[in-house]
PDB file of C-alpha atoms and ligand atoms in Angstrom:
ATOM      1  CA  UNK A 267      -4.356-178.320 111.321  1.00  0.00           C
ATOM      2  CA  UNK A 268      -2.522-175.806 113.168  1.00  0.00           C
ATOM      3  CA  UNK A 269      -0.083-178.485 114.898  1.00  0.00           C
ATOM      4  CA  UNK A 270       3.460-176.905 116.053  1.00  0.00           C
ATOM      5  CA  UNK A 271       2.511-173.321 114.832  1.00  0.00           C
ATOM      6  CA  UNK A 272       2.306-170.828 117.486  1.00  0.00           C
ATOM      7  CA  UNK A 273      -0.628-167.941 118.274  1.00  0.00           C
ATOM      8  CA  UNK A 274       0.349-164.963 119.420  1.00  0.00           C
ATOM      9  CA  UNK A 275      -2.887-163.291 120.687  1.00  0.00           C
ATOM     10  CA  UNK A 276      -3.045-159.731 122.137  1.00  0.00           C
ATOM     11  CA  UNK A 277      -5.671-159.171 124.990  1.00  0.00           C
ATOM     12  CA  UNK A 278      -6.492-162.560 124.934  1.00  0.00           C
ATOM     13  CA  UNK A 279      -7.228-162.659 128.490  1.00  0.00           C
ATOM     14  CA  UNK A 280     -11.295-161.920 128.055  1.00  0.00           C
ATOM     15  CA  UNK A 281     -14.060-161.723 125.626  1.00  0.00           C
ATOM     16  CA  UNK A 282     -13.042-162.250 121.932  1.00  0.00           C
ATOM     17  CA  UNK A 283      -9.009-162.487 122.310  1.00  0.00           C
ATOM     18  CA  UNK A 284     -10.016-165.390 124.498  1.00  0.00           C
ATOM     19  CA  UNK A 285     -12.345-167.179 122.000  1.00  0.00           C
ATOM     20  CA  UNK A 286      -9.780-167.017 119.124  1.00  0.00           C
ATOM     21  CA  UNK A 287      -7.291-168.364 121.637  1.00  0.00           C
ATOM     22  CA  UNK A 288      -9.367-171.429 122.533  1.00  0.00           C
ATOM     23  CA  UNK A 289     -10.373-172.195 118.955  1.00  0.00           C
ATOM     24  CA  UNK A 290      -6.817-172.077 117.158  1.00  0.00           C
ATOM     25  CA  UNK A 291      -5.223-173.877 120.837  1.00  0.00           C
ATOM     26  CA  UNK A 292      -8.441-176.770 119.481  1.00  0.00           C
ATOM     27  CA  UNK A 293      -6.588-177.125 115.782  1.00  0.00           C
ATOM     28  CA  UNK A 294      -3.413-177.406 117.799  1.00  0.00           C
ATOM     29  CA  UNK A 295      -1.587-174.339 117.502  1.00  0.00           C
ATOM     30  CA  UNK A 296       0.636-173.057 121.063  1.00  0.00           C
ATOM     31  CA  UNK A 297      -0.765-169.468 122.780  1.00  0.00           C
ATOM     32  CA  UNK A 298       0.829-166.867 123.414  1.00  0.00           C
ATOM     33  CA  UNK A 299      -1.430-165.359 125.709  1.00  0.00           C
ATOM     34  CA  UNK A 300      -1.064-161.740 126.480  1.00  0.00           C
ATOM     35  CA  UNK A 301      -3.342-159.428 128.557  1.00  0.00           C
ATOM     36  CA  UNK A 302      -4.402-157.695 131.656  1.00  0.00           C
ATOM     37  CA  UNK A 303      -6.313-159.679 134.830  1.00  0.00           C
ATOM     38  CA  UNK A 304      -5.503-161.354 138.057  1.00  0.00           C
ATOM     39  CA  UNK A 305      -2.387-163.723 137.514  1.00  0.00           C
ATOM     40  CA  UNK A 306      -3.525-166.462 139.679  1.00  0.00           C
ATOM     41  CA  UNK A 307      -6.445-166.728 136.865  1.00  0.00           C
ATOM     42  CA  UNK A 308      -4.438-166.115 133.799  1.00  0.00           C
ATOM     43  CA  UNK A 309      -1.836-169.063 135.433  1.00  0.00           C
ATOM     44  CA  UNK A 310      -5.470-171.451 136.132  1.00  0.00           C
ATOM     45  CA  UNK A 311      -6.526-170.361 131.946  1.00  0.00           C
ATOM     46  CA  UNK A 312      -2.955-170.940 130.319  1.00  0.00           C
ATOM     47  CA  UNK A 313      -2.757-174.392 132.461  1.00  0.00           C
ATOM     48  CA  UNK A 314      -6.698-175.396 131.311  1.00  0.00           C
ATOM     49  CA  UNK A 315      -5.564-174.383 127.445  1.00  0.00           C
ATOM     50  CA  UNK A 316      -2.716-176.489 127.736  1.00  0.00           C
ATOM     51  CA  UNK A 317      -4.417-179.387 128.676  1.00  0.00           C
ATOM     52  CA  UNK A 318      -7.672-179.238 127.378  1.00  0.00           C
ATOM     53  CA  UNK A 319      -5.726-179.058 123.930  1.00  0.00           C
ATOM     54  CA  UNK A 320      -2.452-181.070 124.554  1.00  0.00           C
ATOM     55  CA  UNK A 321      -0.929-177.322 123.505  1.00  0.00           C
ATOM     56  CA  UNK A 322       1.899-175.426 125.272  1.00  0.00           C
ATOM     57  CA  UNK A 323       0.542-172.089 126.267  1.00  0.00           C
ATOM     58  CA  UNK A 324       2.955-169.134 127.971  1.00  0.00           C
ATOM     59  CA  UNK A 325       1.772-165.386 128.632  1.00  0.00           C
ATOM     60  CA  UNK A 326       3.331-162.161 128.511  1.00  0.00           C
ATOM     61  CA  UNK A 327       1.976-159.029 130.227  1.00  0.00           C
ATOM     62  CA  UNK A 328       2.948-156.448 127.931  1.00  0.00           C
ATOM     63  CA  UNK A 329       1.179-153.121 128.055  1.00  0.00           C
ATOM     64  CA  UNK A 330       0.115-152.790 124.058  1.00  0.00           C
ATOM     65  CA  UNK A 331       0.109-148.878 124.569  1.00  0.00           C
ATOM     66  CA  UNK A 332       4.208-149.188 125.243  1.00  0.00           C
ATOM     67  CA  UNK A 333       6.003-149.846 122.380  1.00  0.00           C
ATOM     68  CA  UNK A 334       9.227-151.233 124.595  1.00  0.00           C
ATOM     69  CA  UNK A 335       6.682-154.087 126.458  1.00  0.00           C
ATOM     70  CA  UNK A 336       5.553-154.831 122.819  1.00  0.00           C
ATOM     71  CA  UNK A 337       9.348-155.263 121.283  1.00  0.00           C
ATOM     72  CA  UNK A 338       9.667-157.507 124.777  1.00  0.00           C
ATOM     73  CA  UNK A 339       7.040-159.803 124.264  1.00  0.00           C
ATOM     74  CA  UNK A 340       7.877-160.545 120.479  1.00  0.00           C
ATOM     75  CA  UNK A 341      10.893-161.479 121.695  1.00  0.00           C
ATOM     76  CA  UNK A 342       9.576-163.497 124.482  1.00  0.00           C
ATOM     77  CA  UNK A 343       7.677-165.492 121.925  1.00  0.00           C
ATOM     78  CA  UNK A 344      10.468-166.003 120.017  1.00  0.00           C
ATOM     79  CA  UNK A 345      12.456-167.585 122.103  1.00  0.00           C
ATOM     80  CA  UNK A 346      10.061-169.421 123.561  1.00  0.00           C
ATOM     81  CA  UNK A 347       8.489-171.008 120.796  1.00  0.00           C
ATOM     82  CA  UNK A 348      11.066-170.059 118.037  1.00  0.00           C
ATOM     83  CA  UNK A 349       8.842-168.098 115.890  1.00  0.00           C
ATOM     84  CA  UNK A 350       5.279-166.611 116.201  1.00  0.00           C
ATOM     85  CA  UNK A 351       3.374-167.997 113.209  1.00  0.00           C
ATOM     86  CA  UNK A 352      -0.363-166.484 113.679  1.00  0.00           C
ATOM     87  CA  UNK A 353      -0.028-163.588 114.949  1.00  0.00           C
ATOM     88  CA  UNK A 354      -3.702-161.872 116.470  1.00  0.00           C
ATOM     89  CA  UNK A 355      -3.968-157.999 116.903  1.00  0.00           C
ATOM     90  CA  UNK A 356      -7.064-158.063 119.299  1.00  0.00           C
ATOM     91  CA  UNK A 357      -5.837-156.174 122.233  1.00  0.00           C
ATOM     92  CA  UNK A 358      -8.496-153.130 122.980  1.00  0.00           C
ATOM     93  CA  UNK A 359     -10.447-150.484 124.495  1.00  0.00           C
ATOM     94  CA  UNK A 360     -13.328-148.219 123.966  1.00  0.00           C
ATOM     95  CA  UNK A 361     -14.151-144.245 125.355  1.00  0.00           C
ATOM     96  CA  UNK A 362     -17.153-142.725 124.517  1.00  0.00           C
ATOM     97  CA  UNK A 363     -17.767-139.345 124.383  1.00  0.00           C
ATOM     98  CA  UNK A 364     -18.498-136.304 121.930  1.00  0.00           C
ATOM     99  CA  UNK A 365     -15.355-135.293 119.744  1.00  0.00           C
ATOM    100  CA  UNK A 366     -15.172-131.768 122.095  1.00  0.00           C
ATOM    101  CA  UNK A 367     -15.547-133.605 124.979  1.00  0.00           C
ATOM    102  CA  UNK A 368     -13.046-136.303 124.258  1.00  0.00           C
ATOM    103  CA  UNK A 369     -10.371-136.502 127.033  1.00  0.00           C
ATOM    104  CA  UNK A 370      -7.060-136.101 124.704  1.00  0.00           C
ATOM    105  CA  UNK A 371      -5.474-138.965 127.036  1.00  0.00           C
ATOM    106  CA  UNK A 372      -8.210-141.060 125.816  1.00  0.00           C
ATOM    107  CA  UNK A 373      -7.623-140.090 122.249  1.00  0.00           C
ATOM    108  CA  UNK A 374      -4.364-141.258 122.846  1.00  0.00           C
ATOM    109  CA  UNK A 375      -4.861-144.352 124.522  1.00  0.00           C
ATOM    110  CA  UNK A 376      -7.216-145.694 122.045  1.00  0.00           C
ATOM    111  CA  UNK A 377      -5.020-144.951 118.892  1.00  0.00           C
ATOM    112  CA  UNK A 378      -2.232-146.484 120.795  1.00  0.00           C
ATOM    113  CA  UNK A 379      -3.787-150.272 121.819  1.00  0.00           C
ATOM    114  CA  UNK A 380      -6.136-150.415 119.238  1.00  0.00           C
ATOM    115  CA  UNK A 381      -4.265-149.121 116.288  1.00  0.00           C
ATOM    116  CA  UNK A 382      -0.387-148.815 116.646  1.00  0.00           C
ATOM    117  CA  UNK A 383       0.346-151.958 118.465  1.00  0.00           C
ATOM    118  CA  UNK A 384      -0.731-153.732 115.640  1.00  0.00           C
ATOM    119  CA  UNK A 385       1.968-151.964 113.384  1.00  0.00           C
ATOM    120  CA  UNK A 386       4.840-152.786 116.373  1.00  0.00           C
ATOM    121  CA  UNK A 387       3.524-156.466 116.713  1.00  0.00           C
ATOM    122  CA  UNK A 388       3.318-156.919 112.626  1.00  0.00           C
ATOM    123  CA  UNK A 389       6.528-154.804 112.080  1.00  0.00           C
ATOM    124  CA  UNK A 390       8.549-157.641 114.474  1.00  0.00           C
ATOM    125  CA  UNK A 391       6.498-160.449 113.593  1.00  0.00           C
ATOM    126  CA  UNK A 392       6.974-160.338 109.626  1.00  0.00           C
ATOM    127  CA  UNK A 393      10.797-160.732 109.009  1.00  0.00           C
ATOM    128  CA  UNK A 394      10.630-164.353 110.704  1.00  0.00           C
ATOM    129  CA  UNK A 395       6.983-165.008 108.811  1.00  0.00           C
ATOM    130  CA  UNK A 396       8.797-164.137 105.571  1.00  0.00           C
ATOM    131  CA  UNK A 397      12.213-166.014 106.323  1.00  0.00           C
ATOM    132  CA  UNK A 398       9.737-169.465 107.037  1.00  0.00           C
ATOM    133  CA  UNK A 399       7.686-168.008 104.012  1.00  0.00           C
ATOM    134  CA  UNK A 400       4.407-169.094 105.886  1.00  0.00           C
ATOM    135  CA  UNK A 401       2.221-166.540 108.291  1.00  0.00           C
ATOM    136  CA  UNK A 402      -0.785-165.291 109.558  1.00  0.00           C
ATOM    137  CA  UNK A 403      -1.675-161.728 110.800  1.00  0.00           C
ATOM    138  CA  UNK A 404      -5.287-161.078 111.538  1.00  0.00           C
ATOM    139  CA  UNK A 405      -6.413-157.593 112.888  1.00  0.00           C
ATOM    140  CA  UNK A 406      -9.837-157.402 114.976  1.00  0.00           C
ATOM    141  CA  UNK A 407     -11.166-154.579 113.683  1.00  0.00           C
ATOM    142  CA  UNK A 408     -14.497-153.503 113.761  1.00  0.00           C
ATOM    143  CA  UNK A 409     -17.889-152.999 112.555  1.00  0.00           C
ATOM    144  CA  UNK A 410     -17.012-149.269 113.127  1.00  0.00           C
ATOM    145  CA  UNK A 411     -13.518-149.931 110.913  1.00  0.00           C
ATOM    146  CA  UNK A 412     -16.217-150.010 107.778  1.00  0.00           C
ATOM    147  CA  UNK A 413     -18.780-147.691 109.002  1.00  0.00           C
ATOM    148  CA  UNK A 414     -19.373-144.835 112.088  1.00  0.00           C
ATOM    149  CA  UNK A 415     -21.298-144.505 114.722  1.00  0.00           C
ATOM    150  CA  UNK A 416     -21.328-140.977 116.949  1.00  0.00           C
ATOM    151  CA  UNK A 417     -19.120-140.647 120.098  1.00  0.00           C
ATOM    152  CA  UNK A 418     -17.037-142.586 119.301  1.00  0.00           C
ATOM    153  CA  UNK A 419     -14.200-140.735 117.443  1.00  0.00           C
ATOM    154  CA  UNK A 420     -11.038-142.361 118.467  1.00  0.00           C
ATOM    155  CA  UNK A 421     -12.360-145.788 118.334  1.00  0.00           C
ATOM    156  CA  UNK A 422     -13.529-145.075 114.636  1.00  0.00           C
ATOM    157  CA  UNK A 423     -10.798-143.607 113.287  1.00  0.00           C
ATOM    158  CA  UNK A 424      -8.494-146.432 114.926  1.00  0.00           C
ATOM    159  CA  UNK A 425     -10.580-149.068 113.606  1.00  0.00           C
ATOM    160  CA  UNK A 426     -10.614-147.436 109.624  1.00  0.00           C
ATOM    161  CA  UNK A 427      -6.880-147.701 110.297  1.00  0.00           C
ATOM    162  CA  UNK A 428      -5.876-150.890 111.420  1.00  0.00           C
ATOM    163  CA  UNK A 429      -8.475-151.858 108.164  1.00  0.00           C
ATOM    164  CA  UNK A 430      -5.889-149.663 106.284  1.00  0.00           C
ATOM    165  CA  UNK A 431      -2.492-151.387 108.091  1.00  0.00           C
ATOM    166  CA  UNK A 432      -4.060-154.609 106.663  1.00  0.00           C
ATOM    167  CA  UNK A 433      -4.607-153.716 103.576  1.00  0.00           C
ATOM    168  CA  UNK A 434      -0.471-152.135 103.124  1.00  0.00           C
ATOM    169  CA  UNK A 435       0.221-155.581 105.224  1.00  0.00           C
ATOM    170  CA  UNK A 436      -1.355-157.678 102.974  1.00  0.00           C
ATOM    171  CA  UNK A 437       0.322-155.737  99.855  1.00  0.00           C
ATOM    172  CA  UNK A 438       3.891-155.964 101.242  1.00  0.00           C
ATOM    173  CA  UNK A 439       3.145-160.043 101.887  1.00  0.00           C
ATOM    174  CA  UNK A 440       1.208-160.750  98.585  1.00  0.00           C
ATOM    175  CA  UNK A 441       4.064-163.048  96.518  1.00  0.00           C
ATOM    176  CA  UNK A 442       4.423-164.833 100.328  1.00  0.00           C
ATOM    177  CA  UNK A 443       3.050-167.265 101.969  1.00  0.00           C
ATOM    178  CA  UNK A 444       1.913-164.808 104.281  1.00  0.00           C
ATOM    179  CA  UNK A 445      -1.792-163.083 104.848  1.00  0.00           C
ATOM    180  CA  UNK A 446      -3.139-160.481 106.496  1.00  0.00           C
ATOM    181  CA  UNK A 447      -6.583-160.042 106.828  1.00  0.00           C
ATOM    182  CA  UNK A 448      -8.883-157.900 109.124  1.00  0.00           C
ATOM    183  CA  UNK A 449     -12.332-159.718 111.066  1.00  0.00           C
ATOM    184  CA  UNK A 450     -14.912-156.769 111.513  1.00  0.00           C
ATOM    185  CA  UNK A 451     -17.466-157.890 114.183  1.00  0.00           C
ATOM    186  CA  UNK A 452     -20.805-156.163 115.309  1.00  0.00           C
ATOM    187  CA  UNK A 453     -21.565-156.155 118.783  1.00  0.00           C
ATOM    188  CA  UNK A 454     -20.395-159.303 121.250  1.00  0.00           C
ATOM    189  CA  UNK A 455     -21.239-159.705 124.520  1.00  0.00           C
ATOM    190  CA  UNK A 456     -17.855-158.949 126.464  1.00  0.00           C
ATOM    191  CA  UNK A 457     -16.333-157.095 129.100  1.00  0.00           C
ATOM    192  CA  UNK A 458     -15.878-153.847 126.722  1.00  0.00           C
ATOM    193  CA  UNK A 459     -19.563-154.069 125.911  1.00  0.00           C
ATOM    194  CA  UNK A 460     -20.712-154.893 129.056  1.00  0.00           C
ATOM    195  CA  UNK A 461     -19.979-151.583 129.906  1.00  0.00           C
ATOM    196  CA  UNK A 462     -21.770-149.988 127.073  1.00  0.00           C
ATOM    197  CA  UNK A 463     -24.725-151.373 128.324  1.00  0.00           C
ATOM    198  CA  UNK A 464     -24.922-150.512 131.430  1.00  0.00           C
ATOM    199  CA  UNK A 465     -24.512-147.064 130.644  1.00  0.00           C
ATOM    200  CA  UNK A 466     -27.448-147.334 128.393  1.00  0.00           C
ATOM    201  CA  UNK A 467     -29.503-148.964 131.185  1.00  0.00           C
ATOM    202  CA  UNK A 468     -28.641-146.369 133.263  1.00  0.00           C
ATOM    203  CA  UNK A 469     -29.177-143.178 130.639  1.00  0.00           C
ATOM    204  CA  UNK A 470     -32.297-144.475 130.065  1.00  0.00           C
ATOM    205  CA  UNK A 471     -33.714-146.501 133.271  1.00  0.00           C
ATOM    206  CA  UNK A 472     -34.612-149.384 131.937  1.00  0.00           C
ATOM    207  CA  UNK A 473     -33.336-153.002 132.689  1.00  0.00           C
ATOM    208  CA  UNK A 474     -29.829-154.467 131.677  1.00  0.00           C
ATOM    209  CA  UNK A 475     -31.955-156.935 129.569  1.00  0.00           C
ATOM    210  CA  UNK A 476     -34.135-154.363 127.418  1.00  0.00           C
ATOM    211  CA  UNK A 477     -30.850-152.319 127.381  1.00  0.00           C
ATOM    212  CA  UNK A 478     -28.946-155.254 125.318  1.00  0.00           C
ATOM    213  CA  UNK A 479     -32.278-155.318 122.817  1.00  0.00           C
ATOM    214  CA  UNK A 480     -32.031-151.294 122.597  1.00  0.00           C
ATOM    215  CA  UNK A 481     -28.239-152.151 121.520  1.00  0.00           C
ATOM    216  CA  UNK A 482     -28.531-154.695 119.395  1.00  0.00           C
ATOM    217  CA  UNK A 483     -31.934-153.024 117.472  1.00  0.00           C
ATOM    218  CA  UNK A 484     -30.043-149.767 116.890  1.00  0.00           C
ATOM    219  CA  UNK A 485     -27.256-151.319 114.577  1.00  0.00           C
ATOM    220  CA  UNK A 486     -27.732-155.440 114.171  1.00  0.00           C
ATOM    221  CA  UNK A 487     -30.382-156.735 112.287  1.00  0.00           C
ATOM    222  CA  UNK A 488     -30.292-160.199 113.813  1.00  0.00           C
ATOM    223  CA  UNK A 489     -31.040-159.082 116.890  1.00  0.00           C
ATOM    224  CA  UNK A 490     -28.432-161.109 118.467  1.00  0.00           C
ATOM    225  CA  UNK A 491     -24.917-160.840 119.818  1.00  0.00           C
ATOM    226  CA  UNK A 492     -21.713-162.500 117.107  1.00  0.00           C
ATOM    227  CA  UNK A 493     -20.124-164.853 119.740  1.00  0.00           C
ATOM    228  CA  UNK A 494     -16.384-165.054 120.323  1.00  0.00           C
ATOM    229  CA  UNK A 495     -16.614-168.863 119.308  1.00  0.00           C
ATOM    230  CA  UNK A 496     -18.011-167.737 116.311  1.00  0.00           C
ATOM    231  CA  UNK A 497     -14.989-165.645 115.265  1.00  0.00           C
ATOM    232  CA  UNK A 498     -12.378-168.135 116.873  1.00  0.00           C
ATOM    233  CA  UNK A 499     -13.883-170.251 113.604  1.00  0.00           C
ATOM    234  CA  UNK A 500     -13.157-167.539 111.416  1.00  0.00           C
ATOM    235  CA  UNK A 501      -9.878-167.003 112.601  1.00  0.00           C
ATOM    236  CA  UNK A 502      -9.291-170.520 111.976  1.00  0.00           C
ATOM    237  CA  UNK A 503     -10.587-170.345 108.634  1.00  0.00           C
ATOM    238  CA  UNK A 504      -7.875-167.367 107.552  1.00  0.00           C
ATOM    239  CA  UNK A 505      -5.214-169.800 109.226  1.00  0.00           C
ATOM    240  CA  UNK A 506      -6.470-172.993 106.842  1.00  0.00           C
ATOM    241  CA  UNK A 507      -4.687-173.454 103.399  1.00  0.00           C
ATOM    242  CA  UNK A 508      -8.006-172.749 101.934  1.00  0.00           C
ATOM    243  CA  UNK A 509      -7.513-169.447 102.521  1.00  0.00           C
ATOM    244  CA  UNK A 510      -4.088-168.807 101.421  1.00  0.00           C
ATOM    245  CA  UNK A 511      -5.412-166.382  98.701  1.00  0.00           C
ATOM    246  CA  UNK A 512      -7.468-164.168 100.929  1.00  0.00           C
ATOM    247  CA  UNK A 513      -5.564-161.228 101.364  1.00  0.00           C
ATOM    248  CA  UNK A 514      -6.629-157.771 102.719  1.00  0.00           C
ATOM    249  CA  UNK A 515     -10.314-158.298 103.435  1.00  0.00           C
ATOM    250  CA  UNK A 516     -12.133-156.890 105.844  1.00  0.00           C
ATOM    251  CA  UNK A 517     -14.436-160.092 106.812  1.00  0.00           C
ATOM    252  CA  UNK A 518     -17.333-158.540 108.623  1.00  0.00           C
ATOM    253  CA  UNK A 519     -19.214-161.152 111.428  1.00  0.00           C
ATOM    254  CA  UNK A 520     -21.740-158.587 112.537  1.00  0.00           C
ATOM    255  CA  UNK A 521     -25.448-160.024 112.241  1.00  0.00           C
ATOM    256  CA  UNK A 522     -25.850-157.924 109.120  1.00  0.00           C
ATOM    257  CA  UNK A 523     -24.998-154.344 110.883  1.00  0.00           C
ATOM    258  CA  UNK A 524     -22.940-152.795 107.515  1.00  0.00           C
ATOM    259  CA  UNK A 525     -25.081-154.571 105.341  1.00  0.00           C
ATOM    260  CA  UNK A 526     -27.808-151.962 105.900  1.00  0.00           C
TER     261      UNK A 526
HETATM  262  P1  NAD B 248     -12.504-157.210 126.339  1.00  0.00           P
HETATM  263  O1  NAD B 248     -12.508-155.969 127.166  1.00  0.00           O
HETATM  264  O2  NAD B 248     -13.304-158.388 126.762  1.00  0.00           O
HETATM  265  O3  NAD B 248     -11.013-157.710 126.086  1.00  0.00           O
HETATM  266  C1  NAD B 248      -9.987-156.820 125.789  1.00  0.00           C
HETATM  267  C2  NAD B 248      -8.674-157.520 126.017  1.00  0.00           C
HETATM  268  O4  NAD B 248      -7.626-156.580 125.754  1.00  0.00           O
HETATM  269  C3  NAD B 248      -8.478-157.976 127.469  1.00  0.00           C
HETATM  270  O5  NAD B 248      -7.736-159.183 127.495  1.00  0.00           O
HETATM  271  C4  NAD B 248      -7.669-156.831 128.073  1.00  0.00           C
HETATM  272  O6  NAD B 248      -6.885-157.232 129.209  1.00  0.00           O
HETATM  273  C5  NAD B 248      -6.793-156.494 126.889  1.00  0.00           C
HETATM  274  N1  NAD B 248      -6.212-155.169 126.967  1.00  0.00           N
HETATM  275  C6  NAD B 248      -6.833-153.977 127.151  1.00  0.00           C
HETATM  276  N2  NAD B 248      -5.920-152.985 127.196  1.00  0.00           N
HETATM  277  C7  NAD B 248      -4.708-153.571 127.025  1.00  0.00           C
HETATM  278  C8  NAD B 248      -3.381-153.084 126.980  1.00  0.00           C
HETATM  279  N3  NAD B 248      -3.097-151.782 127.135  1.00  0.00           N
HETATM  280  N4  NAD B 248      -2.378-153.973 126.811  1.00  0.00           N
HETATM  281  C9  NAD B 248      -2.630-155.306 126.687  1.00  0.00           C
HETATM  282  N5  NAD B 248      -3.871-155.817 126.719  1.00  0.00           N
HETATM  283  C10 NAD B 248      -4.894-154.954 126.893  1.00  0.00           C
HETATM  284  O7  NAD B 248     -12.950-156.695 124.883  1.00  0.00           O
HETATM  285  P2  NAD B 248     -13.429-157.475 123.578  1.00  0.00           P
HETATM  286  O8  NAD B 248     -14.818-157.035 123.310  1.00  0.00           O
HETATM  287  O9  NAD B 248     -13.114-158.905 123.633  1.00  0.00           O
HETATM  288  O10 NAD B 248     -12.519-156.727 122.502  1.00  0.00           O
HETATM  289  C11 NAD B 248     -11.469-157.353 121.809  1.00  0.00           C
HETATM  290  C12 NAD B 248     -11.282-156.650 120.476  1.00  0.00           C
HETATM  291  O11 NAD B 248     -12.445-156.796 119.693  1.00  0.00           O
HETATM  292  C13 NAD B 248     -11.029-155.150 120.600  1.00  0.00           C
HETATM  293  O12 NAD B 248     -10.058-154.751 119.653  1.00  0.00           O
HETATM  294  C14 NAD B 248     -12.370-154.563 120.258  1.00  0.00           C
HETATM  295  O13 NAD B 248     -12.266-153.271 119.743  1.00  0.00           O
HETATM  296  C15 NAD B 248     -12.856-155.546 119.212  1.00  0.00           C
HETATM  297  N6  NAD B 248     -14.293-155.534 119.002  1.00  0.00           N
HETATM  298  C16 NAD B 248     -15.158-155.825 120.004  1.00  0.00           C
HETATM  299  C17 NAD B 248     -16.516-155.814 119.732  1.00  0.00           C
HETATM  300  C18 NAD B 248     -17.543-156.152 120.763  1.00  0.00           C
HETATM  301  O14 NAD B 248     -18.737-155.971 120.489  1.00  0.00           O
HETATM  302  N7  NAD B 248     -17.176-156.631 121.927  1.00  0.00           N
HETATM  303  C19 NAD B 248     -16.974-155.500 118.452  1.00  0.00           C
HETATM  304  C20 NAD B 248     -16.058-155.216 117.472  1.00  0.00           C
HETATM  305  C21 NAD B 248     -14.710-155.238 117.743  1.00  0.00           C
END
């Protein structure tokens, strides 16, 4: 389906950026992988991608917090691959911590990868997207870009944003053939929640196992984690024709969390 288009996917190295990768590389589509991690294992994943898939894959380290990486790897892509067609705002990170207590480098951080990196990447991404009249821009968001949860202030408000940036993105794009839509999952087990939970095992000395069930029973109904496969699909989906007319949602995959 996705045959000589080209993904673009930011922190794609891990955890969901990783599962999106695999499942548009599986309709055909070249990666763009970008990313932080040991090379000699980012060189062994874009070389398994590539083959498993009969895909070309290439990776750019760009630090999504510095604008000048960011205008660097667009271009990269571009002349690698001519164009980027699908174009993934995943990259992210989490801090948690009371709004008085929040280190202000922190604030900053978060606001930068999570939120305005998506504006840089969609800002360079759209004049080629329009020119071919054919695009995809999909923002991970959040369960926490629809609703709040305490502590975790920057993450919040950056997530409510980049569900904003999608909805002006999908405005600006809506007599194109370009969409822009926003996925909002509930918790997945990856790196970035990894570490949630063992700070809950440890706050409250129990096991890493019963901390995962405290997790998920606080905020998802089902009990269990949304896999990265599971949103790769979706991500497919908003690349299929099917979906040309769904513009500025904000698809939530979160076992029922906002439904409550
Ligand atoms: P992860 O920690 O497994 O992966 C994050 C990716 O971003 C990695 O590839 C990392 O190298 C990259 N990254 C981090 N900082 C970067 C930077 N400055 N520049 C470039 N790359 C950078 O986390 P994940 O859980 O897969 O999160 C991916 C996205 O999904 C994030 O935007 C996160 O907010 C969102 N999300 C995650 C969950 C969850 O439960 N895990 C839920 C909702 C939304």
């Amino acid at each position: 389906m996705l045959k000589n288009k080209t993904a673009l996917v930011t922190g794609s190295t891990s955890g969901i950026g990783l599962g999106i990768a695999r499942k548009l590389a599986a309709q055909g589509a070249n990666i763009v992988f970008n990313g932080f991690g040991d090379a000699k294992e980012i060189e062994a994943l874009q070389a398994e991608v590539a083959k498993q898939h009969g895909v070309q894959t290439a990776y750019h380290n760009a630090d999504m917090s510095k604008p000048q990486e960011i205008e660097a790897m667009m271009r990269f892509a571009a002349e690698r691959f001519g164009a980027v067609d699908i174009l993934v705002n995943n990259a992210g990170i989490q801090h948690v911590a009371n709004i008085e207590d929040f280190p202000v480098e922190k604030w900053d951080a978060v606001i930068a990868i999570n939120l305005t990196s998506a504006f840089h990447t969609t800002r360079l991404a759209l004049p080629a997207m329009k020119s071919r009249n054919w695009g995809r821009i999909i923002n991970i968001a959040s369960a926490h870009g629809l609703v709040a949860s305490a502590q975790k202030s920057a993450y919040v408000a950056a997530k409510h944003g980049i569900v904003g940036l999608t909805k002006v993105t999908a405005l600006e794009t809506a007599q194109t053939g370009v969409t822009c839509n926003a996925i909002c999952p509930g918790w997945v087990l990856t790196p970035l929640v990894q570490k949630q939970v063992d700070a809950r095992a440890a706050q409250h000395g129990v096991s890493i196992e019963e901390a995962k069930k405290g997790l998920l029973a606080e905020k998802q109904p089902s009990g269990e984690f949304v896999t990265p496969d599971q949103l790769g699909e979706l991500a497919v989906f908003m690349c299929s024709d099917a979906a040309s007319q769904v513009r500025g949602v904000a698809w939530n995959m979160d076992g029922g969390w906002v439904a409550q």
